Amino acid sequence: SVAVMEAMGIGVPVVTTNVDGLPDLVTDHKTGLIISPGDIDALANKILYLVEHPEFALEITKNAMNDIRQHHRSELGAMLL
């Protein structure tokens, strides 16, 4: 998803579902957090975890930014054209 790649690239912590190609883009607990589709409780818990653990949020954000720059920059550029 372009939105997920853009968020990762600008340093926004990502909580996404494990559908389509998103698990290929986001590595759970390394470059973002992954939940099952429709699991509203998990979504709320993951967001709350990021708020309560800013050091973890910063770590996955840095990892995600590096991953996008190293592996997905050209892909993101092509999607935006």
Coordinates of N, CA and C in Angstrom, one line a residue:
S1 N 0.8 -1.2 0.0 CA 0.0 0.0 0.0 C 0.9 1.3 0.0
V2 N 0.5 2.2 -0.8 CA 1.3 3.4 -0.9 C 1.2 4.2 0.4
A3 N 0.0 4.2 1.0 CA -0.1 4.9 2.3 C 0.8 4.4 3.4
V4 N 0.9 3.1 3.4 CA 1.8 2.4 4.5 C 3.2 2.8 4.1
M5 N 3.6 2.7 2.9 CA 5.0 3.0 2.5 C 5.3 4.5 2.8
E6 N 4.4 5.3 2.5 CA 4.6 6.8 2.7 C 4.8 7.0 4.2
A7 N 3.9 6.4 5.0 CA 4.0 6.6 6.5 C 5.3 6.1 7.0
M8 N 5.7 4.9 6.6 CA 7.0 4.4 7.0 C 8.1 5.3 6.6
G9 N 8.1 5.8 5.4 CA 9.1 6.6 4.9 C 9.3 8.0 5.6
I10 N 8.2 8.5 6.2 CA 8.3 9.8 6.9 C 8.4 9.7 8.4
G11 N 8.4 8.4 8.9 CA 8.6 8.2 10.3 C 7.3 8.2 11.1
V12 N 6.3 7.7 10.6 CA 5.0 7.5 11.3 C 4.9 6.0 11.7
P13 N 4.8 5.7 12.9 CA 4.7 4.2 13.3 C 3.4 3.6 12.6
V14 N 3.6 2.4 12.1 CA 2.6 1.8 11.3 C 2.0 0.6 12.1
V15 N 0.6 0.5 12.2 CA -0.1 -0.6 12.6 C -1.0 -1.0 11.4
T16 N -0.8 -2.2 10.9 CA -1.5 -2.6 9.7 C -2.0 -4.1 9.8
T17 N -2.8 -4.5 8.9 CA -3.3 -5.8 8.9 C -2.4 -6.8 8.1
N18 N -2.7 -8.1 8.3 CA -1.9 -9.1 7.6 C -2.6 -9.6 6.3
V19 N -2.9 -8.6 5.5 CA -3.6 -8.9 4.2 C -2.7 -8.4 3.0
D20 N -3.0 -9.0 1.9 CA -2.4 -8.6 0.6 C -0.8 -8.7 0.8
G21 N -0.1 -7.6 0.3 CA 1.3 -7.6 0.4 C 1.9 -6.9 1.7
L22 N 1.0 -6.5 2.5 CA 1.5 -5.7 3.7 C 2.4 -6.5 4.6
P23 N 2.2 -7.8 4.9 CA 3.2 -8.5 5.7 C 4.6 -8.6 5.0
D24 N 4.6 -8.4 3.7 CA 5.9 -8.4 3.0 C 6.6 -7.1 3.2
L25 N 5.8 -6.0 3.4 CA 6.3 -4.7 3.6 C 6.7 -4.4 5.0
V26 N 5.8 -4.8 5.9 CA 6.0 -4.5 7.4 C 6.4 -5.8 8.1
T27 N 7.5 -5.8 8.8 CA 7.9 -6.9 9.6 C 7.5 -6.6 11.1
D28 N 6.6 -7.5 11.6 CA 6.0 -7.3 12.9 C 7.1 -7.1 14.0
H29 N 6.9 -6.1 14.7 CA 7.8 -5.7 15.8 C 9.2 -5.2 15.4
K30 N 9.4 -5.1 14.1 CA 10.7 -4.6 13.7 C 10.5 -3.3 12.9
T31 N 9.5 -3.3 11.9 CA 9.3 -2.0 11.1 C 7.8 -1.6 11.3
G32 N 7.1 -2.2 12.1 CA 5.7 -1.9 12.4 C 5.0 -2.9 13.2
L33 N 3.7 -2.8 13.3 CA 3.0 -3.9 14.0 C 1.9 -4.4 13.1
I34 N 1.6 -5.7 13.2 CA 0.6 -6.3 12.3 C -0.5 -6.9 13.2
I35 N -1.7 -6.7 12.8 CA -2.9 -7.3 13.4 C -3.7 -8.0 12.4
S36 N -4.7 -8.8 12.9 CA -5.6 -9.5 12.0 C -6.7 -8.5 11.6
P37 N -7.2 -8.7 10.3 CA -8.3 -7.8 9.9 C -9.5 -7.8 10.8
G38 N -10.0 -6.7 11.1 CA -11.3 -6.6 11.9 C -11.0 -6.8 13.4
D39 N -9.8 -7.0 13.9 CA -9.5 -7.1 15.3 C -9.4 -5.7 15.9
I40 N -10.5 -5.1 16.3 CA -10.5 -3.8 16.8 C -9.8 -3.7 18.1
D41 N -9.9 -4.7 19.0 CA -9.2 -4.7 20.3 C -7.7 -4.7 20.1
A42 N -7.2 -5.5 19.1 CA -5.8 -5.6 18.9 C -5.3 -4.2 18.4
L43 N -6.1 -3.6 17.5 CA -5.7 -2.3 17.0 C -5.6 -1.3 18.1
A44 N -6.5 -1.2 19.0 CA -6.5 -0.3 20.1 C -5.3 -0.6 21.0
N45 N -5.1 -1.9 21.3 CA -4.0 -2.3 22.2 C -2.6 -1.9 21.6
K46 N -2.5 -2.1 20.3 CA -1.2 -1.8 19.6 C -0.9 -0.3 19.6
I47 N -2.0 0.5 19.3 CA -1.8 2.0 19.4 C -1.5 2.4 20.8
L48 N -2.2 1.9 21.8 CA -1.9 2.2 23.2 C -0.5 1.8 23.5
Y49 N 0.0 0.7 23.1 CA 1.3 0.2 23.4 C 2.4 1.2 22.8
L50 N 2.1 1.7 21.6 CA 3.0 2.7 21.0 C 3.1 4.0 21.8
V51 N 1.9 4.4 22.2 CA 1.8 5.6 23.0 C 2.5 5.5 24.4
E52 N 2.4 4.3 25.0 CA 3.0 4.1 26.3 C 4.4 3.7 26.2
H53 N 4.9 3.3 25.1 CA 6.3 2.9 24.9 C 7.0 3.7 23.8
P54 N 7.2 5.0 24.0 CA 7.7 5.8 22.9 C 9.1 5.3 22.4
E55 N 9.9 4.7 23.2 CA 11.2 4.2 22.8 C 11.0 3.1 21.8
F56 N 10.1 2.3 22.0 CA 9.8 1.2 21.0 C 9.2 1.8 19.7
A57 N 8.3 2.7 19.8 CA 7.8 3.4 18.7 C 8.9 4.0 17.8
L58 N 9.8 4.7 18.5 CA 10.9 5.3 17.8 C 11.8 4.3 17.1
E59 N 12.1 3.2 17.8 CA 12.9 2.1 17.2 C 12.3 1.5 16.0
I60 N 11.0 1.2 16.0 CA 10.4 0.6 14.8 C 10.2 1.7 13.7
T61 N 10.1 2.9 14.1 CA 10.0 4.0 13.1 C 11.3 4.2 12.4
K62 N 12.4 4.2 13.1 CA 13.8 4.2 12.5 C 14.0 3.0 11.6
N63 N 13.7 1.9 12.1 CA 13.8 0.7 11.3 C 13.0 0.7 10.0
A64 N 11.8 1.2 10.1 CA 10.9 1.3 8.9 C 11.5 2.3 7.9
M65 N 11.9 3.5 8.4 CA 12.5 4.5 7.5 C 13.7 3.9 6.7
N66 N 14.6 3.3 7.5 CA 15.8 2.7 6.8 C 15.3 1.6 5.8
D67 N 14.4 0.8 6.1 CA 13.9 -0.3 5.2 C 13.3 0.3 4.0
I68 N 12.5 1.3 4.1 CA 11.9 2.0 2.9 C 13.1 2.6 2.0
R69 N 14.0 3.2 2.6 CA 15.1 3.9 1.9 C 16.0 2.8 1.2
Q70 N 16.2 1.7 1.9 CA 17.1 0.7 1.3 C 16.4 -0.2 0.3
H71 N 15.2 -0.5 0.5 CA 14.5 -1.6 -0.3 C 13.3 -1.2 -1.1
H72 N 12.7 -0.1 -0.8 CA 11.5 0.2 -1.5 C 11.4 1.6 -2.1
R73 N 12.4 2.3 -2.1 CA 12.4 3.7 -2.6 C 11.9 3.8 -4.0
S74 N 12.5 3.0 -4.9 CA 12.1 3.0 -6.3 C 10.7 2.6 -6.5
E75 N 10.2 1.6 -5.7 CA 8.9 1.1 -5.8 C 7.9 2.2 -5.4
L76 N 8.2 2.9 -4.3 CA 7.3 4.0 -3.8 C 7.3 5.1 -4.9
G77 N 8.4 5.5 -5.5 CA 8.5 6.5 -6.5 C 7.6 6.1 -7.7
A78 N 7.7 4.9 -8.1 CA 6.9 4.4 -9.3 C 5.4 4.5 -8.9
M79 N 5.0 4.2 -7.7 CA 3.6 4.2 -7.3 C 3.0 5.6 -7.3
L80 N 3.9 6.6 -7.0 CA 3.4 7.9 -6.9 C 3.3 8.7 -8.2
L81 N 3.9 8.1 -9.2 CA 3.9 8.7 -10.6 C 2.6 8.6 -11.2

